[in-house]
Tab-separated table of C-alpha atoms and ligand atoms in Angstrom:
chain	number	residue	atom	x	y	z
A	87	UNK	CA	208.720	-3.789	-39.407
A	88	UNK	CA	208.214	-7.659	-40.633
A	89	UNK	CA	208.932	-9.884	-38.223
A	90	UNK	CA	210.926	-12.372	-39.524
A	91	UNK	CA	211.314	-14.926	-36.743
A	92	UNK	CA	207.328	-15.390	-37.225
A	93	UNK	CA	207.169	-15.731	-41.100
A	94	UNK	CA	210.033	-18.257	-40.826
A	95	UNK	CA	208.307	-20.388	-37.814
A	96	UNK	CA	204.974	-19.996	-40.658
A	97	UNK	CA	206.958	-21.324	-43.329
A	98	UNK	CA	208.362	-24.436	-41.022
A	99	UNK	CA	204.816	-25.022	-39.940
A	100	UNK	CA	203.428	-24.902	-43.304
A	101	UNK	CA	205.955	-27.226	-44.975
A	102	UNK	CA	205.747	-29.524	-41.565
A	103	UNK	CA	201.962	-30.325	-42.848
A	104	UNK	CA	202.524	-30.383	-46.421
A	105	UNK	CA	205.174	-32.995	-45.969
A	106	UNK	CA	203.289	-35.224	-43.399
A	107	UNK	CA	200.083	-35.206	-45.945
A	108	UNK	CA	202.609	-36.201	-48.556
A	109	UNK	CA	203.980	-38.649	-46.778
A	110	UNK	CA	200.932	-40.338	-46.402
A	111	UNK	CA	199.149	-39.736	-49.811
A	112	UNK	CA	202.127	-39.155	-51.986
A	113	UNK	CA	202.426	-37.406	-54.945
A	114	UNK	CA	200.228	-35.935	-57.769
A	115	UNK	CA	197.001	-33.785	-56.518
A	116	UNK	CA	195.520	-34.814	-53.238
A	117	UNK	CA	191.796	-33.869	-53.212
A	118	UNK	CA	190.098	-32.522	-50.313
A	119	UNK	CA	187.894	-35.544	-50.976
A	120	UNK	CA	186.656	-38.037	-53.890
A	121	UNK	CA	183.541	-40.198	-54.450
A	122	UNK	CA	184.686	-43.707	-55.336
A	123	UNK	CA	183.136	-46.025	-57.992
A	124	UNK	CA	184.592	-49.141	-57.476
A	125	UNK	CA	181.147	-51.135	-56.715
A	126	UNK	CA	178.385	-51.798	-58.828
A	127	UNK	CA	177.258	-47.847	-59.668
A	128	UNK	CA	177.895	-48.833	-63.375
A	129	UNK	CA	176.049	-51.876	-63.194
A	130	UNK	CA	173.266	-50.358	-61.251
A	131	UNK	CA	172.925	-47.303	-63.403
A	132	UNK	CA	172.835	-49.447	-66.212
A	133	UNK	CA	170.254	-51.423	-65.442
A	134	UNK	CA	168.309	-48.472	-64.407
A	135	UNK	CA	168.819	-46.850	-68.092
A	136	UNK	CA	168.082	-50.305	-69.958
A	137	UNK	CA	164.560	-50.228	-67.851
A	138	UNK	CA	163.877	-46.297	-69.157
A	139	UNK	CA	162.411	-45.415	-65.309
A	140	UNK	CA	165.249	-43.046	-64.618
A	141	UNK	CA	163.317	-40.135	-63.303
A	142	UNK	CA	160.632	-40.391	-59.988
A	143	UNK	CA	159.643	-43.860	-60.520
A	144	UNK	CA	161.574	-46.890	-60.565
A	145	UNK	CA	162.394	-49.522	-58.429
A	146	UNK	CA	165.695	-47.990	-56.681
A	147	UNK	CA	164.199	-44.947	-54.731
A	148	UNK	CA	162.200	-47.363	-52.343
A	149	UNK	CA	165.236	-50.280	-52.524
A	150	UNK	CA	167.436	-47.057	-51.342
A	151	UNK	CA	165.055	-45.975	-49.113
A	152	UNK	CA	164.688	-48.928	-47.577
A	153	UNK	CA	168.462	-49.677	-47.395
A	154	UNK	CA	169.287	-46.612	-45.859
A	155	UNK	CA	166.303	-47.400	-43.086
A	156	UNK	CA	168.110	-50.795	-42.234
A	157	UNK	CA	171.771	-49.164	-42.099
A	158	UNK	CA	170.392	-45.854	-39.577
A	159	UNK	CA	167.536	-48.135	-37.743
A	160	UNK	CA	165.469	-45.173	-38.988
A	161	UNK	CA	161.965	-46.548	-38.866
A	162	UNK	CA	161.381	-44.278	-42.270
A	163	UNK	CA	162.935	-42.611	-44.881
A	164	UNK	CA	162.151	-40.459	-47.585
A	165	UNK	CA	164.676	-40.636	-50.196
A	166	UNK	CA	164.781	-36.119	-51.810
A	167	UNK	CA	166.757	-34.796	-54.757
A	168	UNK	CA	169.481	-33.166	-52.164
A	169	UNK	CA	169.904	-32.342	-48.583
A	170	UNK	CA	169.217	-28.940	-48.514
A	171	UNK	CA	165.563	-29.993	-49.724
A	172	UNK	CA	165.603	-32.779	-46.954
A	173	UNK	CA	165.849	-30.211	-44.127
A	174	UNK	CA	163.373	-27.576	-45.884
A	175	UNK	CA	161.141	-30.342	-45.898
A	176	UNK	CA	161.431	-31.681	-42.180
A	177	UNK	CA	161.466	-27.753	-41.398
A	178	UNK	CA	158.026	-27.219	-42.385
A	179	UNK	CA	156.533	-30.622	-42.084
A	180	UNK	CA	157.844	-30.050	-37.768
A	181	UNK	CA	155.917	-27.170	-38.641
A	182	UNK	CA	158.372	-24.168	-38.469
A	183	UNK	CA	156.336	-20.926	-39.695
A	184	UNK	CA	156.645	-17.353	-40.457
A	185	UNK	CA	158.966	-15.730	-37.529
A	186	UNK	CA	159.641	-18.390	-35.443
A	187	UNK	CA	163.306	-18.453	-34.598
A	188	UNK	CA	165.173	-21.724	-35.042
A	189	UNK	CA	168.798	-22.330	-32.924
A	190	UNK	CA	171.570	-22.824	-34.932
A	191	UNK	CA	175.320	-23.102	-35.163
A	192	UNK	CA	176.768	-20.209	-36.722
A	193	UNK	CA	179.663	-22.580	-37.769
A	194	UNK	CA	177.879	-24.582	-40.333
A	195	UNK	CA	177.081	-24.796	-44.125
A	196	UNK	CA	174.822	-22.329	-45.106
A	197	UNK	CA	172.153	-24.913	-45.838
A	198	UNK	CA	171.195	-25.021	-42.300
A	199	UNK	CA	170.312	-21.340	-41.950
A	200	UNK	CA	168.959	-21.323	-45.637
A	201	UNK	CA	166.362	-24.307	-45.009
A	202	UNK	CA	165.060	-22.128	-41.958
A	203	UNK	CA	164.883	-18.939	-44.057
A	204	UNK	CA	162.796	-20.766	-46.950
A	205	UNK	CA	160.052	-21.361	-43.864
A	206	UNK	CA	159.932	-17.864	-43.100
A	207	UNK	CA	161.444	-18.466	-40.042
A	208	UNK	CA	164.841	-16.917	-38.401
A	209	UNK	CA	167.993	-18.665	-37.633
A	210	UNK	CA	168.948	-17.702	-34.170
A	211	UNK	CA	172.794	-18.653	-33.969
A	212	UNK	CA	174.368	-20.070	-31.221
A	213	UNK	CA	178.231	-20.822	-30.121
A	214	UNK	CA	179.956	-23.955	-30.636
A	215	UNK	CA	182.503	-25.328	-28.929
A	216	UNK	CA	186.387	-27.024	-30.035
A	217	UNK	CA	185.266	-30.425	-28.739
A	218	UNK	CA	182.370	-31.185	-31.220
A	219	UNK	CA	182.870	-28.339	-33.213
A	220	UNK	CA	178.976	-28.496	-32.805
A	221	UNK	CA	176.235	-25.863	-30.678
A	222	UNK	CA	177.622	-25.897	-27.106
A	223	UNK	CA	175.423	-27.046	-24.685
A	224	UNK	CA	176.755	-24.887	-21.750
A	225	UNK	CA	175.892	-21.795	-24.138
A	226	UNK	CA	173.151	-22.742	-25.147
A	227	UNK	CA	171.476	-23.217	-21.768
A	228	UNK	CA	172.642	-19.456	-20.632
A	229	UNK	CA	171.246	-18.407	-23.779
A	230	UNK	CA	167.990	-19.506	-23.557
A	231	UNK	CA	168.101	-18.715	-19.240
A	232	UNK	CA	168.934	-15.291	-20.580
A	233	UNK	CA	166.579	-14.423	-23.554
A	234	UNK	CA	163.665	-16.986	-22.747
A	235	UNK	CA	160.017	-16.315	-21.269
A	236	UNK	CA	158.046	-19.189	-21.012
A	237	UNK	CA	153.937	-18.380	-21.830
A	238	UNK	CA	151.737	-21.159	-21.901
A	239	UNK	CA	154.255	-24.400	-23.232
A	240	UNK	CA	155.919	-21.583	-25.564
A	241	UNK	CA	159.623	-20.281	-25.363
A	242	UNK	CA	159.101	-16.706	-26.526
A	243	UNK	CA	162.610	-14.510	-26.712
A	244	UNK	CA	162.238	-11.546	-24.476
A	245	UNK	CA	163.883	-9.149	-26.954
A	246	UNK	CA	161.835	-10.060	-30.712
A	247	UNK	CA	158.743	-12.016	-29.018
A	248	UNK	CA	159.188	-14.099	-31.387
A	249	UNK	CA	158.630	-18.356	-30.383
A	250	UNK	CA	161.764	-19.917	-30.230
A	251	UNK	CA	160.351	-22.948	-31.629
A	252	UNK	CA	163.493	-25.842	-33.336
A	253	UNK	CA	166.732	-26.285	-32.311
A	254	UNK	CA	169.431	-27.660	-35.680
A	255	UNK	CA	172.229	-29.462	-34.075
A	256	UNK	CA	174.506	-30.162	-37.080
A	257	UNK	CA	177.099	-32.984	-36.894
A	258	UNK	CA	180.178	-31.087	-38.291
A	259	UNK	CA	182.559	-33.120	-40.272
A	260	UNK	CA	180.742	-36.192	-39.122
A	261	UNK	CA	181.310	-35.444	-35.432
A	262	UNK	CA	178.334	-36.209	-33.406
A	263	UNK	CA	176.897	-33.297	-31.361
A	264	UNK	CA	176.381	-33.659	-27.921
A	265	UNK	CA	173.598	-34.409	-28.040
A	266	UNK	CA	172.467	-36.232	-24.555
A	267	UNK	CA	172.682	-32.497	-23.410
A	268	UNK	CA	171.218	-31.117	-26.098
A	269	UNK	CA	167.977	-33.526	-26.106
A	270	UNK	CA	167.350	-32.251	-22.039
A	271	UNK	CA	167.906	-28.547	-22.958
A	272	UNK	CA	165.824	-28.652	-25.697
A	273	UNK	CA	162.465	-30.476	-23.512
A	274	UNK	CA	162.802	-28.262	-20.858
A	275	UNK	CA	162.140	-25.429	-23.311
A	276	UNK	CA	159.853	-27.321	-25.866
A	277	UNK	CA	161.797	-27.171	-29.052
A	278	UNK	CA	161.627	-29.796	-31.630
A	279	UNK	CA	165.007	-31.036	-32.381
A	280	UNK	CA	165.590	-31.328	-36.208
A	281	UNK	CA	168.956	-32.809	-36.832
A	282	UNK	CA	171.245	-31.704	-40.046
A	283	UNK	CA	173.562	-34.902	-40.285
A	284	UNK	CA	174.244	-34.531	-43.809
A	285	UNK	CA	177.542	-34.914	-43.066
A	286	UNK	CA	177.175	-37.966	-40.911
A	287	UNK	CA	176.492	-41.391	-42.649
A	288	UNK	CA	177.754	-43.858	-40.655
A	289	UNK	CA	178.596	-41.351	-37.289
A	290	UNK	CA	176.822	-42.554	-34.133
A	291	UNK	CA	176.373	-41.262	-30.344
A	292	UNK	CA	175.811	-43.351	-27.969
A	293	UNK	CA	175.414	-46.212	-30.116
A	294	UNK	CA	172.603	-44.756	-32.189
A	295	UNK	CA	172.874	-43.532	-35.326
A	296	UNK	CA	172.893	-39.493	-36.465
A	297	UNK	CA	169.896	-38.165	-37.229
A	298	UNK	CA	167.950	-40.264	-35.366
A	299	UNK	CA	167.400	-38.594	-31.584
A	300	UNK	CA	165.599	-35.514	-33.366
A	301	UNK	CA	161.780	-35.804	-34.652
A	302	UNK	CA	163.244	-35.556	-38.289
A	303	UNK	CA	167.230	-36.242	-39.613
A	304	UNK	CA	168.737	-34.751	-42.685
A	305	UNK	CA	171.248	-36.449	-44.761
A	306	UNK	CA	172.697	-35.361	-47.897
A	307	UNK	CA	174.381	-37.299	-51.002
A	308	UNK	CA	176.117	-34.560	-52.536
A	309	UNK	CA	179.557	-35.745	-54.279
A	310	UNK	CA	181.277	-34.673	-51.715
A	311	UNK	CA	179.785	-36.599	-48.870
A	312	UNK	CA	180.659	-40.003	-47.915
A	313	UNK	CA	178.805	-41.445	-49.717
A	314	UNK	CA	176.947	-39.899	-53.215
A	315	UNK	CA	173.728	-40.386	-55.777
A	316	UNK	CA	175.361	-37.622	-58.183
A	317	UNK	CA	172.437	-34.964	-55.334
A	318	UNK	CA	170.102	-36.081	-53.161
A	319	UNK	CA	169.320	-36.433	-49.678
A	320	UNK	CA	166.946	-38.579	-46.995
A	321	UNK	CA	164.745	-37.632	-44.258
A	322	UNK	CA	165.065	-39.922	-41.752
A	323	UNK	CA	161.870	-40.372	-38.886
A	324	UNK	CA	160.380	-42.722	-36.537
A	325	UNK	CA	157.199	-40.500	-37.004
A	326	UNK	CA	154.844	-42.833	-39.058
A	327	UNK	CA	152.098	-39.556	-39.541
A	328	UNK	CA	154.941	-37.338	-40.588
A	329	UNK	CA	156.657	-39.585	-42.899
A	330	UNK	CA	153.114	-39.947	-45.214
A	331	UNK	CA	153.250	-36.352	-45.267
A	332	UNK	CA	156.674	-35.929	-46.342
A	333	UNK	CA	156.313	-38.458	-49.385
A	334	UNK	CA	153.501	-36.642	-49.914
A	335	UNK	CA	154.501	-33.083	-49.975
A	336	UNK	CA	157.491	-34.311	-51.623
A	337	UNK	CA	156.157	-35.589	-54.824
A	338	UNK	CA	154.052	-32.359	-55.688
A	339	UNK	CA	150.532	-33.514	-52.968
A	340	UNK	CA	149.787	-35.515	-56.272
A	341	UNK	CA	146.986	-38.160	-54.657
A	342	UNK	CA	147.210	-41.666	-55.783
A	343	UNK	CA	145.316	-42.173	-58.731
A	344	UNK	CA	145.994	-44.575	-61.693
A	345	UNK	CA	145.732	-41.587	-64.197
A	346	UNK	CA	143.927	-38.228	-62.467
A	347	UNK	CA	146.362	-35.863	-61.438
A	348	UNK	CA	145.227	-34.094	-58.935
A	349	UNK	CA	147.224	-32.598	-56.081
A	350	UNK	CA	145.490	-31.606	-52.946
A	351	UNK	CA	147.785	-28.524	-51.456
A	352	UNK	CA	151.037	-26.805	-52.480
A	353	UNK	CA	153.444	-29.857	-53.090
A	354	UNK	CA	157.230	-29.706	-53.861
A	355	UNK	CA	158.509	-31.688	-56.622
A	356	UNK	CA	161.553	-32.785	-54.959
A	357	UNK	CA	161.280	-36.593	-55.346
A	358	UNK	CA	165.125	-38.049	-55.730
A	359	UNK	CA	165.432	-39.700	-59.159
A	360	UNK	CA	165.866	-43.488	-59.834
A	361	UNK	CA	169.198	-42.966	-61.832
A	362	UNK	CA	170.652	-41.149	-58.836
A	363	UNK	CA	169.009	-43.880	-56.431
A	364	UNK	CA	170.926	-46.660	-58.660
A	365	UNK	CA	173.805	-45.258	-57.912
A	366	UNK	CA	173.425	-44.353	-54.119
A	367	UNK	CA	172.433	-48.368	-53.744
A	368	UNK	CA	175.787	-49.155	-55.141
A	369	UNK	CA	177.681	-46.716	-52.746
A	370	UNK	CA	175.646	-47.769	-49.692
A	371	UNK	CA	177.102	-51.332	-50.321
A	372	UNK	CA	180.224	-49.963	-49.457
A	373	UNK	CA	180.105	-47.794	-46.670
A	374	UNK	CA	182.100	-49.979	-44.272
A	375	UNK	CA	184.564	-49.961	-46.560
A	376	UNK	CA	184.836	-46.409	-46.781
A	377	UNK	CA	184.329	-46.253	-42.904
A	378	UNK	CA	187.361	-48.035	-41.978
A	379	UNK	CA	189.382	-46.661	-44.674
A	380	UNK	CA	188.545	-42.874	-43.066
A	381	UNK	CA	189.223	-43.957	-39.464
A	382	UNK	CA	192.632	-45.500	-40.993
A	383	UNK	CA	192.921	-42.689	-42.954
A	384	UNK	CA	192.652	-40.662	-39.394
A	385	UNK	CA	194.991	-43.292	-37.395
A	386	UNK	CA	197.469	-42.152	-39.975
A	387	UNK	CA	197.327	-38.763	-40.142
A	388	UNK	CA	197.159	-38.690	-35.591
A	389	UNK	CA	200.940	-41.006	-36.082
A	390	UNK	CA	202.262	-37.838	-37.894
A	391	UNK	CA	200.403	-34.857	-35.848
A	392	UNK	CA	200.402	-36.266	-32.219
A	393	UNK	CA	203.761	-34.511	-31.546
A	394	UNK	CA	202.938	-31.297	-32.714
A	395	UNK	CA	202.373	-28.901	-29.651
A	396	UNK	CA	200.808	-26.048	-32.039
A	397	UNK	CA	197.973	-27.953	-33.605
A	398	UNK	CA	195.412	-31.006	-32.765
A	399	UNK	CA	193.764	-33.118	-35.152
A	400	UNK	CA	190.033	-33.298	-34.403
A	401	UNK	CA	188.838	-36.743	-32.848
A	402	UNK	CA	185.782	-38.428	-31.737
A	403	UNK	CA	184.550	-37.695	-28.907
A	404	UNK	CA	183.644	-41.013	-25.409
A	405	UNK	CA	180.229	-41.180	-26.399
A	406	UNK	CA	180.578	-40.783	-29.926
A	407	UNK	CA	181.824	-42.934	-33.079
A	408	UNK	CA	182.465	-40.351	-35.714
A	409	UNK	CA	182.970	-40.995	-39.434
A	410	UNK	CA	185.703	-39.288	-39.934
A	411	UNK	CA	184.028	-37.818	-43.392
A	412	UNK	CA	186.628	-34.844	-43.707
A	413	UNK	CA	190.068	-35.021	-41.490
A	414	UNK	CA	190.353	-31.574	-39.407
A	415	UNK	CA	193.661	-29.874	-37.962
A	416	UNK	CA	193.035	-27.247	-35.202
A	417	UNK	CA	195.545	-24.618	-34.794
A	418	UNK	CA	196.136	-24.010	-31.091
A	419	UNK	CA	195.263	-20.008	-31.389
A	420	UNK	CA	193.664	-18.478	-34.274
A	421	UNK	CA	196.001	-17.333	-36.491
A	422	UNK	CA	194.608	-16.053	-39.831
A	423	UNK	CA	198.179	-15.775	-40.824
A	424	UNK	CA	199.434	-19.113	-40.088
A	425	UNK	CA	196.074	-19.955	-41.973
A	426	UNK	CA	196.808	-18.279	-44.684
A	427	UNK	CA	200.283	-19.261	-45.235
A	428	UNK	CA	198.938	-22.851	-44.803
A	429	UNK	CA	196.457	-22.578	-47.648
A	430	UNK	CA	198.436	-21.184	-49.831
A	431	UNK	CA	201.173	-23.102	-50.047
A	432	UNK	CA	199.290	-26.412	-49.579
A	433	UNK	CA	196.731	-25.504	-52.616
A	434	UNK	CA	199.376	-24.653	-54.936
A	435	UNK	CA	201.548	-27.428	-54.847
A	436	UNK	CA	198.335	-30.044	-55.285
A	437	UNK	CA	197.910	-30.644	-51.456
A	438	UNK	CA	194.092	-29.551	-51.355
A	439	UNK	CA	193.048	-28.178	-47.864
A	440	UNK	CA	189.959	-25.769	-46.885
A	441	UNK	CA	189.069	-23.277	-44.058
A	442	UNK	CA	186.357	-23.672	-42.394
A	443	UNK	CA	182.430	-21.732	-43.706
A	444	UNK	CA	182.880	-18.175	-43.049
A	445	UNK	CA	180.322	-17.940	-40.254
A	446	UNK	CA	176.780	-17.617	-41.223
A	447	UNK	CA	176.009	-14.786	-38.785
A	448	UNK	CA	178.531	-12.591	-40.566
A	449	UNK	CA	177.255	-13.214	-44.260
A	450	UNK	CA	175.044	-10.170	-45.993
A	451	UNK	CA	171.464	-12.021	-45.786
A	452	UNK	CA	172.156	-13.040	-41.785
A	453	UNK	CA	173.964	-10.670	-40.364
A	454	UNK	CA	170.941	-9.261	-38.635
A	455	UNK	CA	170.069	-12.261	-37.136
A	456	UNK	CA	169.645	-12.931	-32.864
A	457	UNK	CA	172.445	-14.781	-31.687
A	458	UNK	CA	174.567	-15.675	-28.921
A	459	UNK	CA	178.190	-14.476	-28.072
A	460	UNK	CA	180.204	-16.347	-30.735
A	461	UNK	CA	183.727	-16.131	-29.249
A	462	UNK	CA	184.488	-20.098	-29.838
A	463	UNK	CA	183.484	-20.016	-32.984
A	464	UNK	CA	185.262	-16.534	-33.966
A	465	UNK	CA	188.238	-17.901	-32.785
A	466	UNK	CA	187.059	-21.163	-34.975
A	467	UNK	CA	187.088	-19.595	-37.813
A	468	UNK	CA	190.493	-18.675	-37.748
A	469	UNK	CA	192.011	-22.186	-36.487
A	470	UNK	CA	190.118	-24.452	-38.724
A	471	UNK	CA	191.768	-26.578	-41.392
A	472	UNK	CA	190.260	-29.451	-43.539
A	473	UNK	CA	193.269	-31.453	-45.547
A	474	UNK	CA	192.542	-34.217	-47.833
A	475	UNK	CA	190.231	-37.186	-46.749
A	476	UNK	CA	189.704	-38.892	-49.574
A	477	UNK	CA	189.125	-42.669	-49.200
A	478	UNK	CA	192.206	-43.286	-51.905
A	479	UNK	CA	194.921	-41.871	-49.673
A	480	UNK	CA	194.576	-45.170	-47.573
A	481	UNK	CA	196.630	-47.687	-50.079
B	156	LIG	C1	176.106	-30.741	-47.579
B	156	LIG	C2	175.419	-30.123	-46.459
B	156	LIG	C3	174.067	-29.722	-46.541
B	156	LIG	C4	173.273	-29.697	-47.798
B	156	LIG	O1	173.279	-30.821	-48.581
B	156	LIG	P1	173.137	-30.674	-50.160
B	156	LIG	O2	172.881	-32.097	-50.591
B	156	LIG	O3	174.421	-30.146	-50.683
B	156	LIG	O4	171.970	-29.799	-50.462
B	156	LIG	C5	173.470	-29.230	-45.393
B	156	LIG	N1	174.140	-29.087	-44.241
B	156	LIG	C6	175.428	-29.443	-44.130
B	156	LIG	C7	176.103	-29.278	-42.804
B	156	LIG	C8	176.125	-29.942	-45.239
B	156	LIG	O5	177.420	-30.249	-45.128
């Protein structure tokens, strides 16, 4: 029998966001989000094109570079062709091997787990929780309690006997993880903190900037993040040693020479391009605008929500000042139904809204992987909704 008290009190719901979104963004198609050209990007790119140094070299990557170091405080940065590539690099220049394991979220774009599989290494998932939406820190320290011998400065898990070497906070939606926690759990049982704050231009945590408490940061530039170059990415260290090897590595081990080419151990030609530099200068002018048009964007969307004993919109956190890169409703329970009905009806009529990643540990390649109970992020899954953050929606 259908239960039509619940379909109706779905359809109410449903129509309850639709019309709040559209009340805010009004008509036409609402993206999810949109990268915004309104700066010099035409100019820049231009310029770059009139000078014929589009590809590797060319004046922007190190202006970019160095623009990006003075906006994070990151003492360097190595500007890559995307983010993905950014944390495959840090992976293996923090010197992640063959079968360690690596702690991640399970609730996270695949990226994450991908970078540690291109190492050799295994992702090792662990729970999140609904504050952060990032690796719980409570979990996390049963976990490693649980599964962890210690043999000579090594965390080895009891069950594989593998080293449990990196821990991948990721900084979901631009919400810093917690990450004071985090740092202490991760020195008492020697793992290298790599952070993936790809999504996280322009979030901070106790005042610092994302992607700058680990050894190595990871930022992306896809068109869909805050800000784009077209693809790219940035490593961000305070590790002078590290960050010669990472330009290095980066650009193919090619040693400086005004015409030999010869490269001195298995290099990666993953350089970011000067066109796509040009036009991640232009963007970075702008972040504050696009900042403060997001936390707007977020004051607006809270005005319509607050009420609304069924669902939460996600928020920063005391310690942390998030970005606000994609808005997120949380359904009180998990209700793949409600979900459902939600995206649906949203998508069709032009109000574009997302679940969340289908969680890593249940895709084919990673389904065998070790992990941690993953009850808050099961129940995630099914309560997660992204609806349009685009920078335009502000007027
Ligand atoms: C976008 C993203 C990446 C990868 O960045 P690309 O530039 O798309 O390769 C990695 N991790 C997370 C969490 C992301 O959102």
């Amino acid at each position: 029998m259908i239960n039509t008290s619940s379909i109706l009190n779905d359809c109410k719901k449903t129509e309850f966001i639709i019309n709040a979104i559209r009340n805010i963004g009004g008509p036409g198609v609402l993206p999810l989000h949109e990268p915004e050209f309104n700066g010099n990007e035409k100019k820049y790119i231009f310029e770059c094109i009139e000078s014929t140094f589009v590809s590797s070299v060319g004046k922007y990557v190190e202006e970019f570079e160095s623009n990006i170091s003075n906006f994070t405080k990151s003492k360097y940065v190595i500007a890559v062709n995307n983010g993905t590539s950014a944390l495959h690099m840090s992976l293996l220049t923090a010197n992640i091997k063959k079968n360690d394991e690596v702690l991640i979220p399970s609730l996270t774009f695949v990226a994450t787990a991908n970078s540690v599989t291109y190492c050799g290494a295994i992702p090792h998932f662990i729970d999140c929780n609904e504050n952060s939406l990032s690796i719980d820190p409570i979990i996390l320290k049963e976990r490693l309690k649980e599964i962890v011998i210690k043999e000579n400065g090594f965390s080895i898990n009891k069950k594989t006997r593998r080293v449990i070497k990196a821990i991948i906070p990721v900084h979901i939606f631009g919400h810093p993880a917690e990450m004071e926690e985090i740092i202490k759990i991760a020195a008492d049982y020697n793992l290298t903190i790599i952070e993936d704050a790809a999504e996280s231009l322009g979030s901070y945590y106790q005042g610092k900037h994302t992607g700058t408490f680990g050894l190595l940061g990871a930022i992306s530039f896809n068109g869909n993040k805050i800000i784009t170059t077209g693809g790219g990415g940035v490593i961000l260290t305070d590790n002078k040693d590290l960050a010669a090897k990472l330009k290095h590595i980066t650009t193919t081990a090619k040693l400086k020479h005004p015409w030999n080419s010869v490269h001195d151990q298995i290099g990666y030609n993953y350089r970011m391009p000067n066109i796509n530099a040009a036009l991640g200068c232009a963007q970075l002018e702008r972040i504050n605008f696009f900042l403060s048009k997001k936390r707007k964007l977020y004051d607006l969307y809270k005005k319509k929500f607050h009420d609304q004993n069924w669902l939460k919109l996600l928020k920063e956190q005391d310690k942390s000042k998030s970005n606000y890169w994609l808005q997120t409703i949380i359904l009180n329970k998990p209700d793949r139904k409600l979900l459902n009905n939600i995206l649906s009806h949203s998508n069709s009529e032009g109000v574009v809204t997302r679940p969340v990643w289908k969680l890593i540990s249940e895709l084919e390649p990673y389904k065998n992987c070790p992990k941690s109970e993953l009850d808050n992020s099961m129940s995630l899954e099914n309560r997660i909704i992204n609806i349009p953050s685009g920078v335009n929606l502000v007027k």
